[in-house]
XYZ file of C-alpha atoms in Angstrom:
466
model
C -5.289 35.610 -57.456
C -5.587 32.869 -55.475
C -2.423 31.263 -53.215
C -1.991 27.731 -52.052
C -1.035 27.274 -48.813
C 2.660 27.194 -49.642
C 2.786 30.429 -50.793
C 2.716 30.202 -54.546
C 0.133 31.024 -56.996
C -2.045 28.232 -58.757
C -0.652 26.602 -61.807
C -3.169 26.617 -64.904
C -2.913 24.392 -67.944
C -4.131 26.411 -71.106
C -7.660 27.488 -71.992
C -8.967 24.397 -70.687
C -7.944 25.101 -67.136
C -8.598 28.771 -66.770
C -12.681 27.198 -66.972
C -12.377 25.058 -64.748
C -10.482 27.450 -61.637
C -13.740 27.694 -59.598
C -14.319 24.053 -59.445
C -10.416 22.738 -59.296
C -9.771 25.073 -56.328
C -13.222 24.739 -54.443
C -12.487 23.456 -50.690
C -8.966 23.465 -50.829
C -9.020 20.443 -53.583
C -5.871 19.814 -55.900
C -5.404 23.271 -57.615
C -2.782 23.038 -59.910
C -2.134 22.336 -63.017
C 0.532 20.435 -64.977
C 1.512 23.153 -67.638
C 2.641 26.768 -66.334
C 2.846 29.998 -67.861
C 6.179 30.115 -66.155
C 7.824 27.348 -67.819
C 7.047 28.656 -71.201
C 8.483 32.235 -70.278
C 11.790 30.176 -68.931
C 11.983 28.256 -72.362
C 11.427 31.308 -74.392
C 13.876 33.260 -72.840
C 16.966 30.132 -73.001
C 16.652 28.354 -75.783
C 13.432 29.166 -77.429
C 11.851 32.077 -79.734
C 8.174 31.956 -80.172
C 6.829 31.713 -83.818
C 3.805 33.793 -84.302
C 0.606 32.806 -83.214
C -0.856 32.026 -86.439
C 1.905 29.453 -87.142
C 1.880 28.125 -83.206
C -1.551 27.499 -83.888
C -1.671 25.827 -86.976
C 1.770 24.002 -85.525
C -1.092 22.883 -82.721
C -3.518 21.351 -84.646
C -1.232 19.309 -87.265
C -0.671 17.840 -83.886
C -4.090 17.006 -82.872
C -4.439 15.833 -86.491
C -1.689 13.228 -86.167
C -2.969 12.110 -82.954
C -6.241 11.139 -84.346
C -4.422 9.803 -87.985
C -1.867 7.492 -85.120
C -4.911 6.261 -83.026
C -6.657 4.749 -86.134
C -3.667 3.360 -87.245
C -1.610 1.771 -84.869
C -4.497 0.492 -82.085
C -4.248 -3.398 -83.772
C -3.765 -5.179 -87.077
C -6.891 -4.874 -89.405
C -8.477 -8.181 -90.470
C -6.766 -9.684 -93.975
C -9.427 -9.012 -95.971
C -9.162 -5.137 -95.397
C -5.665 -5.255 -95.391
C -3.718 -8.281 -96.490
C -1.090 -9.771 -93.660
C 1.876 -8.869 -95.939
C 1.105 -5.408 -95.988
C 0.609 -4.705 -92.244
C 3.774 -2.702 -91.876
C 2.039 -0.209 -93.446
C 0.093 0.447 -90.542
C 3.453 0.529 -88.089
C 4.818 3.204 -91.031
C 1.939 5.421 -90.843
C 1.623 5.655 -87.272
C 5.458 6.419 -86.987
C 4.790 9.028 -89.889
C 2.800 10.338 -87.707
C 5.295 10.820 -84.770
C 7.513 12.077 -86.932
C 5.252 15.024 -87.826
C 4.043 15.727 -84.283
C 7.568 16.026 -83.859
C 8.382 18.271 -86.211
C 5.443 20.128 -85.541
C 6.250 20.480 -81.805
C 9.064 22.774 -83.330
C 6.860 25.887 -84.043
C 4.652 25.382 -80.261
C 5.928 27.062 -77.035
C 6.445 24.660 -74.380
C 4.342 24.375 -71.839
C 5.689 22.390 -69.071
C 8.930 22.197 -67.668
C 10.630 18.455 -67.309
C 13.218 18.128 -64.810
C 16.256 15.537 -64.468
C 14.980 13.866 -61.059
C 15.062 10.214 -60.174
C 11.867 9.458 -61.671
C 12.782 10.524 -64.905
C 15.958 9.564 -65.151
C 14.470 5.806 -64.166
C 12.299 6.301 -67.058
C 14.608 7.106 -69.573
C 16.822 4.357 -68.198
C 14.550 1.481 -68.898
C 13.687 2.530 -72.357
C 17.423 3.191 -73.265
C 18.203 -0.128 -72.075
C 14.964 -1.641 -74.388
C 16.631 0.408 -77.268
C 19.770 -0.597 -77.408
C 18.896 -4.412 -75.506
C 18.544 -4.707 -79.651
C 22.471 -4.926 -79.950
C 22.290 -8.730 -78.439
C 19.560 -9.930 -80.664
C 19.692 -12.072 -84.100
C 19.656 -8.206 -85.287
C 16.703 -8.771 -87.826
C 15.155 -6.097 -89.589
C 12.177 -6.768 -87.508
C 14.427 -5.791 -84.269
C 16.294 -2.891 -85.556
C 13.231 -1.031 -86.965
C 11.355 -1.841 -83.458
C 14.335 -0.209 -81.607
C 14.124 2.433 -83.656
C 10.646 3.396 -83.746
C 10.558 3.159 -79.958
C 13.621 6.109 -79.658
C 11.426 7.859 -81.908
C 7.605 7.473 -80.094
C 9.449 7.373 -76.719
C 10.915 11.610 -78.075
C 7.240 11.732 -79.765
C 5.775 11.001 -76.317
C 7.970 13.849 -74.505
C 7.609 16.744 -77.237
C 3.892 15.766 -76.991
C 3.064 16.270 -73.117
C 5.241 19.514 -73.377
C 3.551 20.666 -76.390
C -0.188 20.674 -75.840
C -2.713 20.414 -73.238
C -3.863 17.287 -71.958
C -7.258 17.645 -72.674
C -6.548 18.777 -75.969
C -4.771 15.111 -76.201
C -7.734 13.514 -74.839
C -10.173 14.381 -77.379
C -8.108 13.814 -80.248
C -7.327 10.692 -78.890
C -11.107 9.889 -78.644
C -11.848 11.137 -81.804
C -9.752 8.263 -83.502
C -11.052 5.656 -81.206
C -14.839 6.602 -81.942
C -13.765 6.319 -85.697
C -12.449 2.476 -84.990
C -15.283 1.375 -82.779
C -17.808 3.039 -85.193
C -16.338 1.396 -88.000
C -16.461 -1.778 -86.064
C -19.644 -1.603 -84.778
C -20.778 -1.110 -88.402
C -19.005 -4.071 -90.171
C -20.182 -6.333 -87.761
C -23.673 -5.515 -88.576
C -23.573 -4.874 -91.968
C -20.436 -7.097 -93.390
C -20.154 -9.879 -90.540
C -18.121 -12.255 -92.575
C -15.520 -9.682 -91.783
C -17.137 -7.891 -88.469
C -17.835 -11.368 -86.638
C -15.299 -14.193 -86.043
C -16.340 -16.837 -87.519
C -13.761 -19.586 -86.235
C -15.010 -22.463 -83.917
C -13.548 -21.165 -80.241
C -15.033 -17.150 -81.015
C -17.471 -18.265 -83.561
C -20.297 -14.904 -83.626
C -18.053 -12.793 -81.310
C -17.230 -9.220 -82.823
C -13.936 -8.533 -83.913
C -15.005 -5.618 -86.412
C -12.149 -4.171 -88.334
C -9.881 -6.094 -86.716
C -8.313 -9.637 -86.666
C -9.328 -10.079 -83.309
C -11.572 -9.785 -80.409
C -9.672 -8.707 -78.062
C -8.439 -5.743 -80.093
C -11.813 -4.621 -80.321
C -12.649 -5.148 -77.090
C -9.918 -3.023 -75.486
C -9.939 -0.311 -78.198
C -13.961 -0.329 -76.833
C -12.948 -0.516 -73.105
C -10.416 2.844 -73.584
C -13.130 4.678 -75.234
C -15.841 4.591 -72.419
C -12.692 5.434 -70.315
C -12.171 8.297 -72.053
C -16.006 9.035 -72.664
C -16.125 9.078 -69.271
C -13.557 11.579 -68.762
C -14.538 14.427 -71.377
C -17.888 13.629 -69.753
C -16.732 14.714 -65.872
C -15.140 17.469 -67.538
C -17.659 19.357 -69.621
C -18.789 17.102 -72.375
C -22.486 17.006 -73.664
C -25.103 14.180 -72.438
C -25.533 13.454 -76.390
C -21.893 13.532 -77.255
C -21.213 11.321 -74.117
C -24.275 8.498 -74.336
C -23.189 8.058 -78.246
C -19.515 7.286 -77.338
C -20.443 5.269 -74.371
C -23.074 2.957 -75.300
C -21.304 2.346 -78.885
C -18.269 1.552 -77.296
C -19.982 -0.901 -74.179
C -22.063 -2.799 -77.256
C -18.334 -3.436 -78.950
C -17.132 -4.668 -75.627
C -20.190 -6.825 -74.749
C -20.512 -8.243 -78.219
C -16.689 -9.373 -78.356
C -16.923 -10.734 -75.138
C -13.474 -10.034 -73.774
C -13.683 -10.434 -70.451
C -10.100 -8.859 -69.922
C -11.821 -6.093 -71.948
C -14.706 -6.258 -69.554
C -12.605 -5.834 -66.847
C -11.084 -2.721 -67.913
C -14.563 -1.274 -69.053
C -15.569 -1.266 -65.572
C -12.436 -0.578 -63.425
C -12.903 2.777 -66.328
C -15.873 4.407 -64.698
C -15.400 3.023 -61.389
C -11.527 4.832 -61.015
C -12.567 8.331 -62.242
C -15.955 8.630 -60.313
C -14.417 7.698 -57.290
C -11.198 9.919 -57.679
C -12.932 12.906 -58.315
C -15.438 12.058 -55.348
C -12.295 11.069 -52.903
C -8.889 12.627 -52.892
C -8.512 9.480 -50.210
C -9.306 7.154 -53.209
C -7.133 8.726 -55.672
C -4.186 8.234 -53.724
C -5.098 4.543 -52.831
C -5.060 4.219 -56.981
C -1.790 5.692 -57.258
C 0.257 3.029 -55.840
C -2.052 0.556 -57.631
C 0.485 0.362 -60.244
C 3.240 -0.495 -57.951
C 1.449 -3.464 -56.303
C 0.226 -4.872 -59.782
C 3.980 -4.978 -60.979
C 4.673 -6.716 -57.106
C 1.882 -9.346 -58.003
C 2.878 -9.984 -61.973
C 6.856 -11.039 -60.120
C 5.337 -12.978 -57.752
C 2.913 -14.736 -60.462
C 6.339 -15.139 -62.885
C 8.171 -16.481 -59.987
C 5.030 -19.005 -59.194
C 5.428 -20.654 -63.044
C 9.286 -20.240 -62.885
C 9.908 -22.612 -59.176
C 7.094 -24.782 -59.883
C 7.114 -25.172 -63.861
C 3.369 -25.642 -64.198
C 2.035 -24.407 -67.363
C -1.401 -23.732 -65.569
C -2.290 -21.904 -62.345
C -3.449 -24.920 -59.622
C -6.191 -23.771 -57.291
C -6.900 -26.664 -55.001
C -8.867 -29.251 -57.429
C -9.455 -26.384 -60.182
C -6.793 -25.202 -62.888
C -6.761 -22.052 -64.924
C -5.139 -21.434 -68.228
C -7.337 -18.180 -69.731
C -7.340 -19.373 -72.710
C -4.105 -20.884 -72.832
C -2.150 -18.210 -72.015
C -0.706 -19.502 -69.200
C 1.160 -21.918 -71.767
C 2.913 -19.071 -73.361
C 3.930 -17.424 -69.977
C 5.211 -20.754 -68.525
C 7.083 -21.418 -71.870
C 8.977 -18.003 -71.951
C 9.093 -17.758 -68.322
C 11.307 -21.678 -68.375
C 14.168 -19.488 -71.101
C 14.411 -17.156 -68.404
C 17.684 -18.566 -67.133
C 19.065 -18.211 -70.982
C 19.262 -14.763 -70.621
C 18.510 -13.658 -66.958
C 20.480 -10.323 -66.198
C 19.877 -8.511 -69.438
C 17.010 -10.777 -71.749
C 16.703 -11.537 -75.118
C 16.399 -8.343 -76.221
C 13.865 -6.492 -78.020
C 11.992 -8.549 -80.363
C 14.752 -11.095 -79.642
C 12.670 -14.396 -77.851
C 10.562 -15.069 -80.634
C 12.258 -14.552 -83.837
C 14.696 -17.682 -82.463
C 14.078 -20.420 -84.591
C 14.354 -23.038 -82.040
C 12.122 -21.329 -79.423
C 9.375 -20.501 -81.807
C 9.423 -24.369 -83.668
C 9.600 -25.751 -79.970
C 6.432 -24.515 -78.609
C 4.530 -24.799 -82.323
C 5.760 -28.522 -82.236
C 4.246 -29.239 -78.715
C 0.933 -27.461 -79.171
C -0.046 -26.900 -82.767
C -0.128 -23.290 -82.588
C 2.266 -20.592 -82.151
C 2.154 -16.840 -81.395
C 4.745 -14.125 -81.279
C 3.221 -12.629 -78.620
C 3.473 -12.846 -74.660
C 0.156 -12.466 -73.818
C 1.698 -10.624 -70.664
C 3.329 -7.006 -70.751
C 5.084 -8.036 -67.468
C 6.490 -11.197 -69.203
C 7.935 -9.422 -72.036
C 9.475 -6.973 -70.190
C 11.448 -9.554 -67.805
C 12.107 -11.756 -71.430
C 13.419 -9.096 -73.703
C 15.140 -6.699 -71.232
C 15.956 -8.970 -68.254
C 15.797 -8.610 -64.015
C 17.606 -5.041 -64.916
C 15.204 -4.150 -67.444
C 12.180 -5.544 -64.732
C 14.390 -3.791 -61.649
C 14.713 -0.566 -63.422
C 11.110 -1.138 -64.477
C 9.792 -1.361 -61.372
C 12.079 1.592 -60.168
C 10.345 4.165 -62.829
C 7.041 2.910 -61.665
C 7.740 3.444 -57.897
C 8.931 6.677 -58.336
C 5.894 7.845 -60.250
C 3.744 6.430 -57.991
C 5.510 8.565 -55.033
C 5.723 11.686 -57.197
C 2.356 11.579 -58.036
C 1.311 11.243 -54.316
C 3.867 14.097 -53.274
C 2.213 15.725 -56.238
C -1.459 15.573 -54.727
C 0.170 16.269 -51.299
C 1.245 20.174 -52.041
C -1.602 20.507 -54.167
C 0.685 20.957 -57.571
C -2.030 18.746 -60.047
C -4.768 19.696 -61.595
C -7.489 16.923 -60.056
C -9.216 16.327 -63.191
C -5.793 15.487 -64.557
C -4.658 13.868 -62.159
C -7.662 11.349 -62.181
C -6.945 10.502 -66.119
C -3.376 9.950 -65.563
C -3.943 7.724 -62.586
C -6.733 5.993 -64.215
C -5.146 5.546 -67.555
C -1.925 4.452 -65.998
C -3.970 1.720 -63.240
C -5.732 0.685 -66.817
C -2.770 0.007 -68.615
C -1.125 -1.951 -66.337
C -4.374 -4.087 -65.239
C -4.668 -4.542 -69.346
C -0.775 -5.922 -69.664
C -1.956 -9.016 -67.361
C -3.596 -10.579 -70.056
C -2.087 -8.225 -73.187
C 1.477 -7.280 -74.513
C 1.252 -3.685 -74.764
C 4.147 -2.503 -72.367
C 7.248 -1.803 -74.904
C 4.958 -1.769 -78.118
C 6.616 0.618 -80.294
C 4.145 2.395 -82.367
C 0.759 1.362 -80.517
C -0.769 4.618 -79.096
C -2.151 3.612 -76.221
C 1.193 2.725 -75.323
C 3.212 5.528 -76.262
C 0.621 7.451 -73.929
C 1.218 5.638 -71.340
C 4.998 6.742 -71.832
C 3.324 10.866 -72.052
C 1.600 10.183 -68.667
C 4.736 9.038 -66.863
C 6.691 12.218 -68.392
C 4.111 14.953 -67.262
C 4.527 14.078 -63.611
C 8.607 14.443 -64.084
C 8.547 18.168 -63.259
C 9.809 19.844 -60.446
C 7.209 20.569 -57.612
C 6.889 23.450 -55.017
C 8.732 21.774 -51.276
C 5.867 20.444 -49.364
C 4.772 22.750 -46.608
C 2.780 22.581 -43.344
C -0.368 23.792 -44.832
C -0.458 22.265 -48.433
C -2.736 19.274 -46.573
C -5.165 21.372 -45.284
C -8.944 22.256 -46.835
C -8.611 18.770 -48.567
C -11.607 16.327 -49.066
C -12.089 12.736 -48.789
């Protein structure tokens, strides 16, 4: 058995981890893993009896299924003519279906990760309480309520699912479902492109596939070569790999979503040089600190001068006009300032959403900016406590590669996924989506580094890389 230079034996993370020890451990690298045998043994013993393995198993893979069954339904809002606008919510219901199960499911699996009470959990839970219940000082519309309370229920999904299963085992449902929406995609654009290809005047011949928009498909494309690139580093086939990855770069190419671009590449680029630099994964851990720092000082740039366009020098930029919708939320700020509008509470105003329709001809309920919506709907508490939560994960996760207490392969896809989603909320809403997947992931990343962690000793440094 091997020790870490703290004393205590290497944490392992299921099956997947016990073939991967030689090459996790090899020169001293980042050793352990999230999920420990130990935690499971403390759960069974308190509060928890372990069903038999034949229904923990089948318990395990009605979980996979409903992670694959979520991703296809909750990634974006199909185009009309495959499902009509009126009956969209059927999407949002399925995918919270599908919580509900994993849920239940969870039941019947033995834990396999202990989450402790610390500051960066309690942060966490903080913020998303506060979204929750931010609902109480809203018009109260249906739309609101049933928002609210989907995001209690993903935001418990999110937690019994980190606990539950193995990361990897996450990962490749989760790619499953997105290979099944790019696919699809990829193949109405070819074969039905009055539906596949946008064929309005400002995106006219620009994929969209299954989707009412580009950028949908563009993302969706972008997290799949992330992804790809993952199962890839860890173990996956050349074929398996090339068929993902070149699928997924043709959806992003033939969209062209530059945001989506953007993401494609920062993909590869973040997990190659992670798992080459333990020097470089640490410089990507505070990433998402610095990107929240620069999306306050961008807010507070439209909010003191009230330009609906960023000025540089001679040149203005408005990508794509979304600078119009940040400026125009960003000037209601002082209607609400400590605690927001509250979820789903800016744009179902009447006055606000007629306002900005009557002075540019087009409206959308939609930010355009995950940063933005969080400082609307929830406030400079909801942003504060915000901000908190993502400071303390990025300072757990580098205590966590300090003593050695991550797997490195896992600790590569959380960084990456997490430096991903937050470059991605620049230009998209995704931060406080309720049922979206990618989102509620995001929430399942921050939870699995709230554990408790060995004390950092003299020699947990030493025999690392990079």
């Amino acid at each position: 058995m091997h020790v870490t230079g703290n004393g205590r034996a290497p944490l392992h993370i299921g099956a997947a981890a016990e073939e991967r020890p030689a090459t996790v451990l090899q020169g001293g690298q980042l050793g352990a893993a999230l999920h420990t045998a130990a935690d499971s043994d403390a759960y069974e013993s308190a509060i928890w009896k372990a069903p038999s393995a034949g229904v923990e198993r089948l318990a395990r893979n009605v979980i996979r299924s409903s992670i694959t069954v979520n991703v296809i339904a909750s990634m974006g809002v199909l185009h009309p003519a495959l499902l009509p606008s009126e009956w969209s919510y059927v999407q949002q219901a399925v995918a919270l279906l599908m919580w509900i199960v994993s849920i239940y499911a969870s039941i019947f699996v033995r834990p396999c990760v202990r989450i402790q009470p610390n500051p960066d959990l309690i942060a966490l839970v903080t913020f998303y309480a506060l979204a929750a219940i931010s609902v109480l000082w809203t018009t109260l519309s249906i739309a609101a309520i049933m928002k609210s309370a989907a995001l209690v229920v993903t935001t418990f999904g999110a937690y019994c699912l980190i606990t539950r299963i193995d990361i990897d085992e996450i990962v490749g449902s989760t790619a499953l479902g997105l290979f099944i929406l790019v696919a699809a995609s990829a193949l109405c654009a070819v074969f039905v492109p009055e539906i596949g290809v946008d064929q309005s005047w400002m995106h006219n011949g620009q994929w969209q596939g299954i989707y009412e928009s580009k950028q949908t498909l563009g993302f969706i494309s972008a997290y799949l070569m992330f992804f790809a690139c993952y199962q890839k580093i860890t173990g996956q086939g050349w074929i398996a790999f090339l068929v993902s990855f070149i699928l997924a770069s043709t959806c992003v190419i033939a969209s062209e979503s530059r945001g989506a671009g953007a993401v494609a590449f920062a993909a590869g680029g973040l997990l190659v040089t992670s798992m080459w630099s333990i020097r470089c994964m640490k410089t990507y851990a505070v990433l998402p600190l610095i990107m929240c720092i620069l999306a306050a000082l961008l807010m507070l740039y439209f909010y003191v001068t009230g330009y609906d366009s960023i000025h540089l020098g001679e040149a203005t930029v408005d990508l794509t006009e979304r600078t119009f919708i940040w400026q125009y939320a960003i000037s209601h700020f002082n209607d609400a300032p400590l605690l927001g509008f509250g979820i789903n509470g800016f744009w179902t105003r009447p006055a606000i959403y007629d306002y900005f329709n009557q002075n540019h001809g087009w409206v959308l309920d939609n930010y355009h900016s995950g940063y933005i919506a969080v400082a609307i709907e929830t406030g400079f508490l909801g942003y504060l406590l915000f901000v908190t939560s993502v400071y303390l994960f990025s300072e757990k996760v580098l205590y966590l590669i300090a003593t050695r207490s991550i797997d490195r392969y896992h600790c590569a896809l959380i960084i990456g996924f997490v430096v991903l989603s937050f470059q991605s909320n620049f230009t998209e809403t995704m931060f406080l989506r309720s049922t979206m997947f990618t989102s509620v992931l995001l929430v399942a990343f921050f939870f699995a580094v709230c554990r408790p962690v060995p004390q950092q000793g003299p020699a947990a440094m030493t025999g690392q890389t990079g």
